[in-house]
mmCIF file of C-alpha atoms and ligand atoms in Angstrom:
data_model
loop_
_atom_site.group_PDB
_atom_site.id
_atom_site.type_symbol
_atom_site.label_atom_id
_atom_site.label_comp_id
_atom_site.label_asym_id
_atom_site.label_seq_id
_atom_site.Cartn_x
_atom_site.Cartn_y
_atom_site.Cartn_z
ATOM 1 C CA UNK B 1 -22.509 0.701 5.654
ATOM 2 C CA UNK B 2 -23.111 0.977 9.297
ATOM 3 C CA UNK B 3 -21.355 0.142 12.541
ATOM 4 C CA UNK B 4 -23.098 -2.968 13.882
ATOM 5 C CA UNK B 5 -23.081 -5.014 17.166
ATOM 6 C CA UNK B 6 -21.227 -8.468 17.572
ATOM 7 C CA UNK B 7 -24.666 -10.147 17.888
ATOM 8 C CA UNK B 8 -25.789 -8.390 14.516
ATOM 9 C CA UNK B 9 -22.496 -9.263 13.062
ATOM 10 C CA UNK B 10 -23.182 -13.013 13.841
ATOM 11 C CA UNK B 11 -26.776 -12.642 12.389
ATOM 12 C CA UNK B 12 -25.586 -11.252 9.138
ATOM 13 C CA UNK B 13 -22.819 -14.113 9.015
ATOM 14 C CA UNK B 14 -25.562 -16.625 9.542
ATOM 15 C CA UNK B 15 -27.369 -14.986 6.497
ATOM 16 C CA UNK B 16 -24.422 -15.410 4.225
ATOM 17 C CA UNK B 17 -23.449 -11.782 4.267
ATOM 18 C CA UNK B 18 -19.859 -10.508 4.889
ATOM 19 C CA UNK B 19 -19.025 -8.309 7.861
ATOM 20 C CA UNK B 20 -15.663 -6.645 9.046
ATOM 21 C CA UNK B 21 -14.871 -7.743 12.458
ATOM 22 C CA UNK B 22 -12.075 -6.731 14.817
ATOM 23 C CA UNK B 23 -9.207 -9.092 15.720
ATOM 24 C CA UNK B 24 -6.087 -8.665 17.809
ATOM 25 C CA UNK B 25 -3.827 -8.634 14.387
ATOM 26 C CA UNK B 26 -5.826 -6.511 11.871
ATOM 27 C CA UNK B 27 -9.704 -6.087 11.142
ATOM 28 C CA UNK B 28 -10.912 -9.120 9.036
ATOM 29 C CA UNK B 29 -13.557 -9.147 6.255
ATOM 30 C CA UNK B 30 -15.596 -12.276 7.594
ATOM 31 C CA UNK B 31 -17.630 -14.898 6.058
ATOM 32 C CA UNK B 32 -19.254 -17.950 7.002
ATOM 33 C CA UNK B 33 -16.692 -20.792 6.094
ATOM 34 C CA UNK B 34 -19.616 -22.886 4.733
ATOM 35 C CA UNK B 35 -21.290 -20.077 2.725
ATOM 36 C CA UNK B 36 -19.930 -20.110 -0.905
ATOM 37 C CA UNK B 37 -21.900 -16.744 -1.521
ATOM 38 C CA UNK B 38 -20.034 -15.042 1.400
ATOM 39 C CA UNK B 39 -16.614 -16.497 0.328
ATOM 40 C CA UNK B 40 -17.117 -15.258 -3.172
ATOM 41 C CA UNK B 41 -18.399 -11.927 -1.793
ATOM 42 C CA UNK B 42 -15.049 -11.612 0.228
ATOM 43 C CA UNK B 43 -12.951 -11.788 -2.909
ATOM 44 C CA UNK B 44 -14.977 -9.694 -4.799
ATOM 45 C CA UNK B 45 -15.236 -6.942 -2.159
ATOM 46 C CA UNK B 46 -11.482 -7.074 -1.822
ATOM 47 C CA UNK B 47 -10.899 -7.394 -5.365
ATOM 48 C CA UNK B 48 -8.696 -10.297 -4.157
ATOM 49 C CA UNK B 49 -7.394 -12.891 -6.789
ATOM 50 C CA UNK B 50 -8.674 -16.387 -6.227
ATOM 51 C CA UNK B 51 -5.301 -17.864 -6.197
ATOM 52 C CA UNK B 52 -4.617 -16.233 -2.644
ATOM 53 C CA UNK B 53 -6.204 -18.369 -0.115
ATOM 54 C CA UNK B 54 -8.065 -17.319 3.008
ATOM 55 C CA UNK B 55 -7.362 -17.998 6.722
ATOM 56 C CA UNK B 56 -10.053 -19.674 8.642
ATOM 57 C CA UNK B 57 -10.712 -18.348 12.199
ATOM 58 C CA UNK B 58 -11.723 -20.875 14.815
ATOM 59 C CA UNK B 59 -12.918 -20.579 18.429
ATOM 60 C CA UNK B 60 -10.959 -23.218 19.915
ATOM 61 C CA UNK B 61 -8.655 -26.324 19.452
ATOM 62 C CA UNK B 62 -11.514 -28.857 18.640
ATOM 63 C CA UNK B 63 -12.973 -26.752 15.954
ATOM 64 C CA UNK B 64 -9.530 -26.352 14.370
ATOM 65 C CA UNK B 65 -9.169 -30.140 14.606
ATOM 66 C CA UNK B 66 -12.185 -30.749 12.353
ATOM 67 C CA UNK B 67 -10.661 -28.688 9.571
ATOM 68 C CA UNK B 68 -7.439 -30.418 9.540
ATOM 69 C CA UNK B 69 -6.886 -34.045 7.912
ATOM 70 C CA UNK B 70 -4.707 -35.000 10.827
ATOM 71 C CA UNK B 71 -3.877 -33.014 14.008
ATOM 72 C CA UNK B 72 -0.214 -33.676 14.638
ATOM 73 C CA UNK B 73 1.376 -33.230 18.212
ATOM 74 C CA UNK B 74 3.180 -30.186 17.045
ATOM 75 C CA UNK B 75 -0.037 -28.666 16.119
ATOM 76 C CA UNK B 76 -1.471 -29.418 19.448
ATOM 77 C CA UNK B 77 1.673 -28.002 21.444
ATOM 78 C CA UNK B 78 1.773 -24.867 19.357
ATOM 79 C CA UNK B 79 -1.888 -24.163 19.604
ATOM 80 C CA UNK B 80 -1.693 -24.676 23.513
ATOM 81 C CA UNK B 81 1.384 -22.349 23.456
ATOM 82 C CA UNK B 82 0.059 -19.477 21.160
ATOM 83 C CA UNK B 83 -3.853 -19.675 20.933
ATOM 84 C CA UNK B 84 -5.662 -17.758 21.008
ATOM 85 C CA UNK B 85 -3.227 -15.445 19.431
ATOM 86 C CA UNK B 86 -1.662 -14.295 16.379
ATOM 87 C CA UNK B 87 -0.295 -17.629 14.848
ATOM 88 C CA UNK B 88 -1.907 -19.399 11.792
ATOM 89 C CA UNK B 89 -1.093 -22.994 11.192
ATOM 90 C CA UNK B 90 -1.131 -24.259 7.655
ATOM 91 C CA UNK B 91 -1.868 -28.190 7.509
ATOM 92 C CA UNK B 92 -3.526 -30.589 5.145
ATOM 93 C CA UNK B 93 -7.218 -29.811 5.124
ATOM 94 C CA UNK B 94 -10.249 -32.039 6.092
ATOM 95 C CA UNK B 95 -13.113 -32.324 3.676
ATOM 96 C CA UNK B 96 -14.958 -29.646 5.590
ATOM 97 C CA UNK B 97 -12.920 -27.015 3.863
ATOM 98 C CA UNK B 98 -13.830 -25.734 0.386
ATOM 99 C CA UNK B 99 -11.179 -25.241 -2.264
ATOM 100 C CA UNK B 100 -12.660 -21.673 -2.650
ATOM 101 C CA UNK B 101 -10.982 -20.998 0.904
ATOM 102 C CA UNK B 102 -7.705 -22.807 0.215
ATOM 103 C CA UNK B 103 -7.484 -21.613 -3.585
ATOM 104 C CA UNK B 104 -7.469 -25.202 -4.503
ATOM 105 C CA UNK B 105 -4.508 -26.172 -2.305
ATOM 106 C CA UNK B 106 -4.593 -29.444 -0.226
ATOM 107 C CA UNK B 107 -3.726 -27.284 2.905
ATOM 108 C CA UNK B 108 -5.548 -24.879 5.018
ATOM 109 C CA UNK B 109 -4.564 -21.918 7.150
ATOM 110 C CA UNK B 110 -6.294 -21.932 10.663
ATOM 111 C CA UNK B 111 -6.064 -19.391 13.420
ATOM 112 C CA UNK B 112 -7.809 -18.982 16.719
ATOM 113 C CA UNK B 113 -8.160 -15.182 17.296
ATOM 114 C CA UNK B 114 -7.646 -13.689 20.760
ATOM 115 C CA UNK B 115 -9.953 -10.587 20.523
ATOM 116 C CA UNK B 116 -12.977 -10.829 22.763
ATOM 117 C CA UNK B 117 -15.431 -9.611 19.988
ATOM 118 C CA UNK B 118 -13.877 -12.024 17.397
ATOM 119 C CA UNK B 119 -14.603 -14.913 20.025
ATOM 120 C CA UNK B 120 -18.049 -13.426 20.916
ATOM 121 C CA UNK B 121 -18.999 -13.714 17.204
ATOM 122 C CA UNK B 122 -17.555 -17.125 16.674
ATOM 123 C CA UNK B 123 -19.410 -18.343 19.666
ATOM 124 C CA UNK B 124 -22.700 -16.947 18.615
ATOM 125 C CA UNK B 125 -22.197 -18.196 15.022
ATOM 126 C CA UNK B 126 -21.293 -21.713 15.995
ATOM 127 C CA UNK B 127 -18.982 -22.302 13.107
ATOM 128 C CA UNK B 128 -15.713 -20.901 11.965
ATOM 129 C CA UNK B 129 -15.404 -17.919 9.491
ATOM 130 C CA UNK B 130 -12.939 -17.188 6.856
ATOM 131 C CA UNK B 131 -11.376 -13.814 7.018
ATOM 132 C CA UNK B 132 -8.589 -11.933 5.102
ATOM 133 C CA UNK B 133 -7.822 -8.275 6.278
ATOM 134 C CA UNK B 134 -10.586 -5.968 5.337
ATOM 135 C CA UNK B 135 -8.875 -3.943 2.919
ATOM 136 C CA UNK B 136 -8.478 -3.675 -0.952
ATOM 137 C CA UNK B 137 -6.049 -6.234 -2.313
ATOM 138 C CA UNK B 138 -2.543 -5.259 -1.877
ATOM 139 C CA UNK B 139 -3.262 -2.237 0.292
ATOM 140 C CA UNK B 140 -2.478 -1.184 3.879
ATOM 141 C CA UNK B 141 -4.452 -3.232 6.350
ATOM 142 C CA UNK B 142 -6.916 -1.730 8.699
ATOM 143 C CA UNK B 143 -6.381 -1.587 12.360
ATOM 144 C CA UNK B 144 -9.240 0.523 13.473
ATOM 145 C CA UNK B 145 -12.956 0.565 12.400
ATOM 146 C CA UNK B 146 -12.398 3.882 10.923
ATOM 147 C CA UNK B 147 -9.837 2.354 8.526
ATOM 148 C CA UNK B 148 -12.463 -0.101 7.173
ATOM 149 C CA UNK B 149 -14.886 2.687 6.693
ATOM 150 C CA UNK B 150 -12.509 4.764 4.716
ATOM 151 C CA UNK B 151 -11.678 1.766 2.484
ATOM 152 C CA UNK B 152 -15.146 0.502 1.710
ATOM 153 C CA UNK B 153 -17.509 3.653 2.428
ATOM 154 C CA UNK B 154 -20.911 2.142 2.165
ATOM 155 C CA UNK B 155 -20.089 -1.519 1.117
ATOM 156 C CA UNK B 156 -19.297 -3.206 4.373
ATOM 157 C CA UNK B 157 -20.917 -3.382 7.919
ATOM 158 C CA UNK B 158 -18.090 -3.303 10.641
ATOM 159 C CA UNK B 159 -18.166 -3.925 14.382
ATOM 160 C CA UNK B 160 -15.850 -1.553 16.165
ATOM 161 C CA UNK B 161 -13.581 -3.336 18.668
ATOM 162 C CA UNK B 162 -11.055 -0.455 19.218
ATOM 163 C CA UNK B 163 -7.417 -0.477 18.201
ATOM 164 C CA UNK B 164 -5.838 -3.881 17.088
ATOM 165 C CA UNK B 165 -3.503 -4.655 19.927
ATOM 166 C CA UNK B 166 -0.803 -6.652 17.753
ATOM 167 C CA UNK B 167 -1.265 -4.257 14.707
ATOM 168 C CA UNK B 168 0.087 -6.584 11.958
ATOM 169 C CA UNK B 169 -1.110 -9.946 10.403
ATOM 170 C CA UNK B 170 -0.459 -13.344 12.085
ATOM 171 C CA UNK B 171 2.671 -15.380 11.807
ATOM 172 C CA UNK B 172 1.919 -18.195 9.282
ATOM 173 C CA UNK B 173 3.647 -21.369 9.739
ATOM 174 C CA UNK B 174 3.275 -24.649 7.795
ATOM 175 C CA UNK B 175 3.465 -27.806 9.457
ATOM 176 C CA UNK B 176 4.866 -30.542 7.142
ATOM 177 C CA UNK B 177 5.368 -34.087 7.759
ATOM 178 C CA UNK B 178 9.085 -33.615 8.869
ATOM 179 C CA UNK B 179 9.784 -29.817 9.052
ATOM 180 C CA UNK B 180 8.429 -26.622 9.614
ATOM 181 C CA UNK B 181 8.202 -23.493 7.309
ATOM 182 C CA UNK B 182 7.662 -19.961 8.129
ATOM 183 C CA UNK B 183 5.572 -18.517 5.463
ATOM 184 C CA UNK B 184 4.976 -15.052 7.148
ATOM 185 C CA UNK B 185 6.795 -13.434 9.987
ATOM 186 C CA UNK B 186 4.421 -12.039 12.700
ATOM 187 C CA UNK B 187 4.270 -11.121 16.426
ATOM 188 C CA UNK B 188 4.800 -14.708 17.216
ATOM 189 C CA UNK B 189 8.644 -15.006 16.350
ATOM 190 C CA UNK B 190 10.542 -18.070 14.684
ATOM 191 C CA UNK B 191 12.642 -18.128 17.871
ATOM 192 C CA UNK B 192 9.468 -18.483 20.054
ATOM 193 C CA UNK B 193 8.196 -21.498 17.903
ATOM 194 C CA UNK B 194 11.289 -23.309 17.821
ATOM 195 C CA UNK B 195 11.602 -22.798 21.631
ATOM 196 C CA UNK B 196 8.389 -24.251 22.079
ATOM 197 C CA UNK B 197 8.836 -27.398 19.573
ATOM 198 C CA UNK B 198 12.362 -27.968 20.931
ATOM 199 C CA UNK B 199 10.891 -27.991 24.531
ATOM 200 C CA UNK B 200 8.521 -30.719 23.546
ATOM 201 C CA UNK B 201 11.167 -32.668 21.533
ATOM 202 C CA UNK B 202 9.314 -31.937 18.310
ATOM 203 C CA UNK B 203 11.660 -29.542 16.438
ATOM 204 C CA UNK B 204 12.905 -31.208 13.225
ATOM 205 C CA UNK B 205 14.218 -28.191 11.385
ATOM 206 C CA UNK B 206 13.267 -25.276 9.164
ATOM 207 C CA UNK B 207 12.339 -25.781 5.512
ATOM 208 C CA UNK B 208 12.692 -22.780 3.406
ATOM 209 C CA UNK B 209 9.584 -21.732 2.057
ATOM 210 C CA UNK B 210 8.994 -22.254 -1.625
ATOM 211 C CA UNK B 211 7.071 -19.536 -3.353
ATOM 212 C CA UNK B 212 4.406 -22.269 -4.383
ATOM 213 C CA UNK B 213 3.914 -22.980 -0.683
ATOM 214 C CA UNK B 214 2.717 -19.314 0.151
ATOM 215 C CA UNK B 215 0.456 -18.181 -2.442
ATOM 216 C CA UNK B 216 -0.463 -14.551 -1.959
ATOM 217 C CA UNK B 217 2.846 -13.742 -0.443
ATOM 218 C CA UNK B 218 3.581 -11.304 -3.392
ATOM 219 C CA UNK B 219 6.555 -8.932 -3.793
ATOM 220 C CA UNK B 220 4.275 -5.857 -3.124
ATOM 221 C CA UNK B 221 1.719 -5.711 -0.385
ATOM 222 C CA UNK B 222 0.320 -3.443 2.390
ATOM 223 C CA UNK B 223 0.955 -0.557 0.167
ATOM 224 C CA UNK B 224 -0.202 3.072 1.118
ATOM 225 C CA UNK B 225 -1.784 5.520 -1.268
ATOM 226 C CA UNK B 226 1.478 7.192 -2.312
ATOM 227 C CA UNK B 227 5.029 5.730 -2.942
ATOM 228 C CA UNK B 228 7.061 4.703 0.297
ATOM 229 C CA UNK B 229 10.887 4.633 -0.140
ATOM 230 C CA UNK B 230 12.814 2.815 2.347
ATOM 231 C CA UNK B 231 16.129 4.770 2.541
ATOM 232 C CA UNK B 232 19.258 3.492 4.598
ATOM 233 C CA UNK B 233 20.150 5.585 7.483
ATOM 234 C CA UNK B 234 23.664 5.845 6.137
ATOM 235 C CA UNK B 235 22.418 7.525 2.842
ATOM 236 C CA UNK B 236 24.055 10.836 2.478
ATOM 237 C CA UNK B 237 23.177 11.796 -1.047
ATOM 238 C CA UNK B 238 20.671 14.341 -2.716
ATOM 239 C CA UNK B 239 17.434 12.448 -1.474
ATOM 240 C CA UNK B 240 15.007 14.295 -3.912
ATOM 241 C CA UNK B 241 17.271 13.541 -6.779
ATOM 242 C CA UNK B 242 17.637 9.935 -5.980
ATOM 243 C CA UNK B 243 13.939 9.477 -5.227
ATOM 244 C CA UNK B 244 12.899 10.999 -8.601
ATOM 245 C CA UNK B 245 15.318 8.700 -10.417
ATOM 246 C CA UNK B 246 14.019 5.793 -8.482
ATOM 247 C CA UNK B 247 10.376 6.760 -9.301
ATOM 248 C CA UNK B 248 11.267 7.058 -13.042
ATOM 249 C CA UNK B 249 12.328 3.255 -12.988
ATOM 250 C CA UNK B 250 9.164 1.900 -11.273
ATOM 251 C CA UNK B 251 6.762 -0.002 -13.200
ATOM 252 C CA UNK B 252 2.905 1.022 -13.248
ATOM 253 C CA UNK B 253 1.790 -2.429 -12.071
ATOM 254 C CA UNK B 254 3.486 -5.087 -10.078
ATOM 255 C CA UNK B 255 1.705 -8.623 -9.829
ATOM 256 C CA UNK B 256 -1.602 -7.201 -10.637
ATOM 257 C CA UNK B 257 -1.276 -4.422 -8.010
ATOM 258 C CA UNK B 258 -1.109 -0.750 -9.414
ATOM 259 C CA UNK B 259 1.706 1.369 -7.939
ATOM 260 C CA UNK B 260 0.489 4.803 -7.291
ATOM 261 C CA UNK B 261 3.146 7.314 -8.664
ATOM 262 C CA UNK B 262 3.118 11.062 -8.550
ATOM 263 C CA UNK B 263 4.579 12.931 -11.494
ATOM 264 C CA UNK B 264 7.380 14.371 -9.663
ATOM 265 C CA UNK B 265 8.509 14.068 -5.985
ATOM 266 C CA UNK B 266 8.928 17.744 -4.543
ATOM 267 C CA UNK B 267 8.606 16.960 -0.984
ATOM 268 C CA UNK B 268 8.465 13.842 1.313
ATOM 269 C CA UNK B 269 7.119 12.887 4.745
ATOM 270 C CA UNK B 270 8.810 10.556 7.175
ATOM 271 C CA UNK B 271 7.195 7.514 8.432
ATOM 272 C CA UNK B 272 8.160 7.605 12.171
ATOM 273 C CA UNK B 273 7.974 4.481 14.378
ATOM 274 C CA UNK B 274 8.271 4.078 18.067
ATOM 275 C CA UNK B 275 11.575 2.626 19.133
ATOM 276 C CA UNK B 276 9.872 -0.185 20.871
ATOM 277 C CA UNK B 277 8.788 -2.820 18.207
ATOM 278 C CA UNK B 278 5.629 -4.073 19.915
ATOM 279 C CA UNK B 279 4.345 -0.606 19.999
ATOM 280 C CA UNK B 280 5.804 0.132 16.426
ATOM 281 C CA UNK B 281 3.882 -2.893 15.051
ATOM 282 C CA UNK B 282 0.614 -1.723 16.690
ATOM 283 C CA UNK B 283 1.140 1.790 15.148
ATOM 284 C CA UNK B 284 2.436 0.768 11.979
ATOM 285 C CA UNK B 285 -0.579 0.795 9.594
ATOM 286 C CA UNK B 286 -1.999 3.806 11.412
ATOM 287 C CA UNK B 287 1.304 5.652 10.658
ATOM 288 C CA UNK B 288 1.284 4.588 7.195
ATOM 289 C CA UNK B 289 -2.184 5.978 6.505
ATOM 290 C CA UNK B 290 -1.302 9.147 8.324
ATOM 291 C CA UNK B 291 1.782 9.637 6.437
ATOM 292 C CA UNK B 292 -0.282 8.862 3.141
ATOM 293 C CA UNK B 293 -2.754 11.686 4.075
ATOM 294 C CA UNK B 294 0.013 14.073 4.343
ATOM 295 C CA UNK B 295 0.304 16.493 1.260
ATOM 296 C CA UNK B 296 3.701 15.431 0.447
ATOM 297 C CA UNK B 297 4.270 13.487 -2.794
ATOM 298 C CA UNK B 298 5.861 10.468 -1.182
ATOM 299 C CA UNK B 299 6.859 8.711 2.141
ATOM 300 C CA UNK B 300 10.370 7.915 3.408
ATOM 301 C CA UNK B 301 11.242 5.485 5.795
ATOM 302 C CA UNK B 302 14.568 5.523 7.527
ATOM 303 C CA UNK B 303 16.037 2.074 8.096
ATOM 304 C CA UNK B 304 18.258 2.025 10.898
ATOM 305 C CA UNK B 305 20.787 -0.603 12.555
ATOM 306 C CA UNK B 306 18.406 -1.359 15.225
ATOM 307 C CA UNK B 307 15.871 -2.650 12.669
ATOM 308 C CA UNK B 308 18.010 -5.529 11.907
ATOM 309 C CA UNK B 309 17.203 -7.226 15.222
ATOM 310 C CA UNK B 310 14.822 -10.365 15.308
ATOM 311 C CA UNK B 311 12.168 -8.403 17.187
ATOM 312 C CA UNK B 312 11.809 -6.098 13.908
ATOM 313 C CA UNK B 313 11.606 -8.820 11.309
ATOM 314 C CA UNK B 314 7.823 -8.813 11.074
ATOM 315 C CA UNK B 315 7.556 -5.057 10.862
ATOM 316 C CA UNK B 316 10.509 -4.808 8.236
ATOM 317 C CA UNK B 317 8.770 -7.439 6.025
ATOM 318 C CA UNK B 318 5.532 -5.326 5.848
ATOM 319 C CA UNK B 319 7.588 -1.995 5.263
ATOM 320 C CA UNK B 320 9.727 -3.701 2.598
ATOM 321 C CA UNK B 321 6.564 -5.191 0.742
ATOM 322 C CA UNK B 322 4.729 -1.771 1.119
ATOM 323 C CA UNK B 323 8.002 0.148 -0.357
ATOM 324 C CA UNK B 324 8.357 0.912 -3.957
ATOM 325 C CA UNK B 325 12.155 1.113 -3.709
ATOM 326 C CA UNK B 326 15.082 0.606 -1.396
ATOM 327 C CA UNK B 327 17.675 3.531 -1.350
ATOM 328 C CA UNK B 328 21.042 1.891 -0.522
ATOM 329 C CA UNK B 329 23.664 4.172 1.413
HETATM 330 P P1 AMP E 401 -4.409 -12.734 5.170
HETATM 331 O O1 AMP E 401 -4.321 -12.031 3.832
HETATM 332 O O2 AMP E 401 -3.813 -11.918 6.123
HETATM 333 O O3 AMP E 401 -5.598 -13.058 5.343
HETATM 334 O O4 AMP E 401 -3.420 -13.957 4.954
HETATM 335 C C1 AMP E 401 -3.722 -14.861 4.079
HETATM 336 C C2 AMP E 401 -2.399 -15.566 3.871
HETATM 337 O O5 AMP E 401 -2.078 -16.484 4.394
HETATM 338 C C3 AMP E 401 -2.208 -15.742 2.379
HETATM 339 O O6 AMP E 401 -1.870 -14.741 1.477
HETATM 340 C C4 AMP E 401 -1.248 -16.867 2.319
HETATM 341 O O7 AMP E 401 0.070 -16.444 2.180
HETATM 342 C C5 AMP E 401 -1.536 -17.446 3.782
HETATM 343 N N1 AMP E 401 -2.061 -18.811 3.646
HETATM 344 C C6 AMP E 401 -3.455 -18.962 4.020
HETATM 345 N N2 AMP E 401 -3.813 -20.339 3.829
HETATM 346 C C7 AMP E 401 -2.710 -20.897 3.124
HETATM 347 C C8 AMP E 401 -2.273 -22.068 2.714
HETATM 348 N N3 AMP E 401 -3.341 -23.212 2.610
HETATM 349 N N4 AMP E 401 -1.178 -22.445 2.171
HETATM 350 C C9 AMP E 401 -0.173 -21.572 2.318
HETATM 351 N N5 AMP E 401 -0.409 -20.129 2.710
HETATM 352 C C10 AMP E 401 -1.675 -20.038 3.085
HETATM 353 MG MG1 MG E 402 -4.060 -9.025 3.734
#
């Protein structure tokens, strides 16, 4: 494993290798979209199941259009409003997109990243790359080159692009014939998407996502290396006793992802987030890693009333999936 330049990363991608690259959301493990060898390597490196589709990263709207079967006006309007940026559009795919990328689905997730290094690599490569987050499946996403190095030690080359400005994964929106489904919340909010669509007279309502529409949206994800418990701020009981009781009921494996369980919780470390949601998102995964590295047996996140606000939706979705249990008041 070594740090490589954007030009070296593009060369490696051309040679069907995988490279970790910075984007504004999280670091991605990239492979050339037309390289079956690279795509297979992405799944193997991450230990990612093949039923979890990859997002294809494009340079611009014309490149995105070539991947979609049709390019509806809603896609154009949303791409103009939010690209380059943290919004993934899921649409019926063109023949250019292999079923390895889409897990056999007829749709593909497409995103145009804002990070200048991701853009530089896309320009040098001359074709899109597929990239999931550069972490082992089910674990905390990387928001710094050092996180990728920690996770994969000598397996993966990485381009250091600093700390990710957004810090959580993209918003995923499926564009259907007559409605829109938000498959994953992110920095681009549901309200912003509705506003842009309404402004163009294109909003036809939300369709509530079906599990089948969002493979890979598992109950547990983003998990740190020790159990995280979300505790309602109004909780007033004996915390350690309650956490140990909750620990005793946890399964060993959920949806193929092993939960890490200490024998007993003697002490906890608090996960603290900034009061500003954009800052909290940027720092979330680094804070989770820091709390994991603390010698305490478990991590506690205190859920406050302010976290119910829409600006916190995407962060709370990550925390809830990263949590082993929710402790009610
Ligand atoms: P990530 O792991 O951050 O790369 O995000 C990939 C996620 O995007 C997957 O786990 C899916 O939930 C979603 N996704 C990607 N492609 C599709 C698709 N064709 N249909 C539905 N969801 C998709
Ligand atoms: Mg991921």
